[in-house]
């Protein structure tokens, strides 16, 4: 079986081509987000990384949608490769092996997070400022009697 580095290098090659296909990119992001959500709500071994994975998914999604572009291409590829590695059914250590099977996933995610930490922090600051600067929606009450009489 291939080693973790070889598999991750292969995932980086896949990431470059996958990012050119919006449908496949969306599918990857949805799958990674779903897995990280289940990690937060269960005894999934990546507990503790779930929120970080979700932030990575949001960062890639914002980049692909051209909302947030202040990020190096190498970071986009590394994060996408880590997400591919996370969702791949077969990696260096099969995920069906209790606890040990997710150790390589956690190691890859931790390494990528450490290498792109500044980029992720900038994204999170941008995301926070975007929420803080959002204008509140104005709602008007609708008279249901007026609707029913029409």
mmCIF file with all atom_site columns, N, CA and C in Angstrom, residues 35-70:
data_model
loop_
_atom_site.group_PDB
_atom_site.id
_atom_site.type_symbol
_atom_site.label_atom_id
_atom_site.label_alt_id
_atom_site.label_comp_id
_atom_site.label_asym_id
_atom_site.label_entity_id
_atom_site.label_seq_id
_atom_site.pdbx_PDB_ins_code
_atom_site.Cartn_x
_atom_site.Cartn_y
_atom_site.Cartn_z
_atom_site.occupancy
_atom_site.B_iso_or_equiv
_atom_site.pdbx_formal_charge
_atom_site.auth_seq_id
_atom_site.auth_comp_id
_atom_site.auth_asym_id
_atom_site.auth_atom_id
_atom_site.pdbx_PDB_model_num
ATOM 1   N N  . UNK A 1 35 ? -18.907 15.174 6.722  1.00 0.00 ? 35 UNK A N  1
ATOM 2   C CA . UNK A 1 35 ? -18.058 14.336 7.601  1.00 0.00 ? 35 UNK A CA 1
ATOM 3   C C  . UNK A 1 35 ? -17.583 15.117 8.817  1.00 0.00 ? 35 UNK A C  1
ATOM 4   N N  . UNK A 1 36 ? -17.236 16.380 8.625  1.00 0.00 ? 36 UNK A N  1
ATOM 5   C CA . UNK A 1 36 ? -16.751 17.164 9.762  1.00 0.00 ? 36 UNK A CA 1
ATOM 6   C C  . UNK A 1 36 ? -17.891 17.497 10.713 1.00 0.00 ? 36 UNK A C  1
ATOM 7   N N  . UNK A 1 37 ? -19.111 17.621 10.199 1.00 0.00 ? 37 UNK A N  1
ATOM 8   C CA . UNK A 1 37 ? -20.267 17.853 11.064 1.00 0.00 ? 37 UNK A CA 1
ATOM 9   C C  . UNK A 1 37 ? -20.523 16.635 11.935 1.00 0.00 ? 37 UNK A C  1
ATOM 10  N N  . UNK A 1 38 ? -20.425 15.454 11.361 1.00 0.00 ? 38 UNK A N  1
ATOM 11  C CA . UNK A 1 38 ? -20.634 14.247 12.148 1.00 0.00 ? 38 UNK A CA 1
ATOM 12  C C  . UNK A 1 38 ? -19.500 14.071 13.154 1.00 0.00 ? 38 UNK A C  1
ATOM 13  N N  . UNK A 1 39 ? -18.331 14.600 12.839 1.00 0.00 ? 39 UNK A N  1
ATOM 14  C CA . UNK A 1 39 ? -17.191 14.502 13.762 1.00 0.00 ? 39 UNK A CA 1
ATOM 15  C C  . UNK A 1 39 ? -17.463 15.301 15.031 1.00 0.00 ? 39 UNK A C  1
ATOM 16  N N  . UNK A 1 40 ? -18.155 16.437 14.897 1.00 0.00 ? 40 UNK A N  1
ATOM 17  C CA . UNK A 1 40 ? -18.435 17.264 16.070 1.00 0.00 ? 40 UNK A CA 1
ATOM 18  C C  . UNK A 1 40 ? -19.482 16.635 16.971 1.00 0.00 ? 40 UNK A C  1
ATOM 19  N N  . UNK A 1 41 ? -20.374 15.836 16.407 1.00 0.00 ? 41 UNK A N  1
ATOM 20  C CA . UNK A 1 41 ? -21.514 15.331 17.154 1.00 0.00 ? 41 UNK A CA 1
ATOM 21  C C  . UNK A 1 41 ? -21.399 13.867 17.544 1.00 0.00 ? 41 UNK A C  1
ATOM 22  N N  . UNK A 1 42 ? -20.221 13.304 17.461 1.00 0.00 ? 42 UNK A N  1
ATOM 23  C CA . UNK A 1 42 ? -20.080 11.887 17.797 1.00 0.00 ? 42 UNK A CA 1
ATOM 24  C C  . UNK A 1 42 ? -18.692 11.632 18.365 1.00 0.00 ? 42 UNK A C  1
ATOM 25  N N  . UNK A 1 43 ? -18.361 10.395 18.467 1.00 0.00 ? 43 UNK A N  1
ATOM 26  C CA . UNK A 1 43 ? -17.029 10.023 18.953 1.00 0.00 ? 43 UNK A CA 1
ATOM 27  C C  . UNK A 1 43 ? -16.076 9.837  17.787 1.00 0.00 ? 43 UNK A C  1
ATOM 28  N N  . UNK A 1 44 ? -16.409 10.382 16.630 1.00 0.00 ? 44 UNK A N  1
ATOM 29  C CA . UNK A 1 44 ? -15.554 10.321 15.442 1.00 0.00 ? 44 UNK A CA 1
ATOM 30  C C  . UNK A 1 44 ? -14.142 10.761 15.836 1.00 0.00 ? 44 UNK A C  1
ATOM 31  N N  . UNK A 1 45 ? -13.117 10.005 15.470 1.00 0.00 ? 45 UNK A N  1
ATOM 32  C CA . UNK A 1 45 ? -11.758 10.291 15.919 1.00 0.00 ? 45 UNK A CA 1
ATOM 33  C C  . UNK A 1 45 ? -11.195 11.656 15.545 1.00 0.00 ? 45 UNK A C  1
ATOM 34  N N  . UNK A 1 46 ? -11.801 12.335 14.573 1.00 0.00 ? 46 UNK A N  1
ATOM 35  C CA . UNK A 1 46 ? -11.288 13.663 14.237 1.00 0.00 ? 46 UNK A CA 1
ATOM 36  C C  . UNK A 1 46 ? -11.910 14.746 15.084 1.00 0.00 ? 46 UNK A C  1
ATOM 37  N N  . UNK A 1 47 ? -12.598 14.354 16.165 1.00 0.00 ? 47 UNK A N  1
ATOM 38  C CA . UNK A 1 47 ? -13.207 15.331 17.052 1.00 0.00 ? 47 UNK A CA 1
ATOM 39  C C  . UNK A 1 47 ? -12.155 16.365 17.447 1.00 0.00 ? 47 UNK A C  1
ATOM 40  N N  . UNK A 1 48 ? -12.522 17.589 17.392 1.00 0.00 ? 48 UNK A N  1
ATOM 41  C CA . UNK A 1 48 ? -11.569 18.651 17.669 1.00 0.00 ? 48 UNK A CA 1
ATOM 42  C C  . UNK A 1 48 ? -11.085 19.293 16.384 1.00 0.00 ? 48 UNK A C  1
ATOM 43  N N  . UNK A 1 49 ? -11.089 18.550 15.294 1.00 0.00 ? 49 UNK A N  1
ATOM 44  C CA . UNK A 1 49 ? -10.712 19.116 13.999 1.00 0.00 ? 49 UNK A CA 1
ATOM 45  C C  . UNK A 1 49 ? -11.942 19.451 13.158 1.00 0.00 ? 49 UNK A C  1
ATOM 46  N N  . UNK A 1 50 ? -13.108 19.036 13.622 1.00 0.00 ? 50 UNK A N  1
ATOM 47  C CA . UNK A 1 50 ? -14.334 19.242 12.866 1.00 0.00 ? 50 UNK A CA 1
ATOM 48  C C  . UNK A 1 50 ? -14.582 20.697 12.499 1.00 0.00 ? 50 UNK A C  1
ATOM 49  N N  . UNK A 1 51 ? -14.435 21.591 13.465 1.00 0.00 ? 51 UNK A N  1
ATOM 50  C CA . UNK A 1 51 ? -14.666 23.018 13.203 1.00 0.00 ? 51 UNK A CA 1
ATOM 51  C C  . UNK A 1 51 ? -13.618 23.580 12.252 1.00 0.00 ? 51 UNK A C  1
ATOM 52  N N  . UNK A 1 52 ? -12.390 23.111 12.383 1.00 0.00 ? 52 UNK A N  1
ATOM 53  C CA . UNK A 1 52 ? -11.331 23.576 11.476 1.00 0.00 ? 52 UNK A CA 1
ATOM 54  C C  . UNK A 1 52 ? -11.602 23.114 10.051 1.00 0.00 ? 52 UNK A C  1
ATOM 55  N N  . UNK A 1 53 ? -12.041 21.856 9.896  1.00 0.00 ? 53 UNK A N  1
ATOM 56  C CA . UNK A 1 53 ? -12.368 21.342 8.568  1.00 0.00 ? 53 UNK A CA 1
ATOM 57  C C  . UNK A 1 53 ? -13.503 22.168 7.968  1.00 0.00 ? 53 UNK A C  1
ATOM 58  N N  . UNK A 1 54 ? -14.498 22.498 8.770  1.00 0.00 ? 54 UNK A N  1
ATOM 59  C CA . UNK A 1 54 ? -15.602 23.310 8.276  1.00 0.00 ? 54 UNK A CA 1
ATOM 60  C C  . UNK A 1 54 ? -15.115 24.691 7.833  1.00 0.00 ? 54 UNK A C  1
ATOM 61  N N  . UNK A 1 55 ? -14.166 25.264 8.562  1.00 0.00 ? 55 UNK A N  1
ATOM 62  C CA . UNK A 1 55 ? -13.589 26.557 8.160  1.00 0.00 ? 55 UNK A CA 1
ATOM 63  C C  . UNK A 1 55 ? -12.836 26.407 6.843  1.00 0.00 ? 55 UNK A C  1
ATOM 64  N N  . UNK A 1 56 ? -12.117 25.297 6.674  1.00 0.00 ? 56 UNK A N  1
ATOM 65  C CA . UNK A 1 56 ? -11.404 25.057 5.410  1.00 0.00 ? 56 UNK A CA 1
ATOM 66  C C  . UNK A 1 56 ? -12.393 24.922 4.253  1.00 0.00 ? 56 UNK A C  1
ATOM 67  N N  . UNK A 1 57 ? -13.483 24.227 4.493  1.00 0.00 ? 57 UNK A N  1
ATOM 68  C CA . UNK A 1 57 ? -14.511 24.067 3.457  1.00 0.00 ? 57 UNK A CA 1
ATOM 69  C C  . UNK A 1 57 ? -15.079 25.438 3.080  1.00 0.00 ? 57 UNK A C  1
ATOM 70  N N  . UNK A 1 58 ? -15.399 26.253 4.080  1.00 0.00 ? 58 UNK A N  1
ATOM 71  C CA . UNK A 1 58 ? -15.940 27.592 3.791  1.00 0.00 ? 58 UNK A CA 1
ATOM 72  C C  . UNK A 1 58 ? -14.930 28.442 3.031  1.00 0.00 ? 58 UNK A C  1
ATOM 73  N N  . UNK A 1 59 ? -13.642 28.298 3.378  1.00 0.00 ? 59 UNK A N  1
ATOM 74  C CA . UNK A 1 59 ? -12.602 29.071 2.708  1.00 0.00 ? 59 UNK A CA 1
ATOM 75  C C  . UNK A 1 59 ? -12.509 28.674 1.230  1.00 0.00 ? 59 UNK A C  1
ATOM 76  N N  . UNK A 1 60 ? -12.488 27.381 0.943  1.00 0.00 ? 60 UNK A N  1
ATOM 77  C CA . UNK A 1 60 ? -12.416 26.924 -0.448 1.00 0.00 ? 60 UNK A CA 1
ATOM 78  C C  . UNK A 1 60 ? -13.678 27.340 -1.197 1.00 0.00 ? 60 UNK A C  1
ATOM 79  N N  . UNK A 1 61 ? -14.824 27.182 -0.559 1.00 0.00 ? 61 UNK A N  1
ATOM 80  C CA . UNK A 1 61 ? -16.094 27.566 -1.198 1.00 0.00 ? 61 UNK A CA 1
ATOM 81  C C  . UNK A 1 61 ? -16.087 29.061 -1.541 1.00 0.00 ? 61 UNK A C  1
ATOM 82  N N  . UNK A 1 62 ? -15.633 29.893 -0.624 1.00 0.00 ? 62 UNK A N  1
ATOM 83  C CA . UNK A 1 62 ? -15.566 31.344 -0.869 1.00 0.00 ? 62 UNK A CA 1
ATOM 84  C C  . UNK A 1 62 ? -14.592 31.667 -1.990 1.00 0.00 ? 62 UNK A C  1
ATOM 85  N N  . UNK A 1 63 ? -13.504 30.921 -2.061 1.00 0.00 ? 63 UNK A N  1
ATOM 86  C CA . UNK A 1 63 ? -12.535 31.125 -3.133 1.00 0.00 ? 63 UNK A CA 1
ATOM 87  C C  . UNK A 1 63 ? -13.129 30.741 -4.484 1.00 0.00 ? 63 UNK A C  1
ATOM 88  N N  . UNK A 1 64 ? -13.742 29.573 -4.537 1.00 0.00 ? 64 UNK A N  1
ATOM 89  C CA . UNK A 1 64 ? -14.321 29.074 -5.790 1.00 0.00 ? 64 UNK A CA 1
ATOM 90  C C  . UNK A 1 64 ? -15.435 30.008 -6.274 1.00 0.00 ? 64 UNK A C  1
ATOM 91  N N  . UNK A 1 65 ? -16.198 30.565 -5.336 1.00 0.00 ? 65 UNK A N  1
ATOM 92  C CA . UNK A 1 65 ? -17.285 31.480 -5.690 1.00 0.00 ? 65 UNK A CA 1
ATOM 93  C C  . UNK A 1 65 ? -16.772 32.906 -5.926 1.00 0.00 ? 65 UNK A C  1
ATOM 94  N N  . UNK A 1 66 ? -15.448 33.066 -5.842 1.00 0.00 ? 66 UNK A N  1
ATOM 95  C CA . UNK A 1 66 ? -14.776 34.341 -6.077 1.00 0.00 ? 66 UNK A CA 1
ATOM 96  C C  . UNK A 1 66 ? -15.222 35.440 -5.106 1.00 0.00 ? 66 UNK A C  1
ATOM 97  N N  . UNK A 1 67 ? -15.591 35.029 -3.911 1.00 0.00 ? 67 UNK A N  1
ATOM 98  C CA . UNK A 1 67 ? -15.932 35.986 -2.854 1.00 0.00 ? 67 UNK A CA 1
ATOM 99  C C  . UNK A 1 67 ? -14.681 36.390 -2.083 1.00 0.00 ? 67 UNK A C  1
ATOM 100 N N  . UNK A 1 68 ? -13.771 35.434 -1.904 1.00 0.00 ? 68 UNK A N  1
ATOM 101 C CA . UNK A 1 68 ? -12.544 35.656 -1.140 1.00 0.00 ? 68 UNK A CA 1
ATOM 102 C C  . UNK A 1 68 ? -11.369 35.133 -1.954 1.00 0.00 ? 68 UNK A C  1
ATOM 103 N N  . UNK A 1 69 ? -10.570 36.040 -2.470 1.00 0.00 ? 69 UNK A N  1
ATOM 104 C CA . UNK A 1 69 ? -9.478  35.651 -3.368 1.00 0.00 ? 69 UNK A CA 1
ATOM 105 C C  . UNK A 1 69 ? -8.084  35.920 -2.778 1.00 0.00 ? 69 UNK A C  1
ATOM 106 N N  . UNK A 1 70 ? -8.024  36.446 -1.562 1.00 0.00 ? 70 UNK A N  1
ATOM 107 C CA . UNK A 1 70 ? -6.749  36.802 -0.943 1.00 0.00 ? 70 UNK A CA 1
ATOM 108 C C  . UNK A 1 70 ? -6.091  35.573 -0.317 1.00 0.00 ? 70 UNK A C  1
#
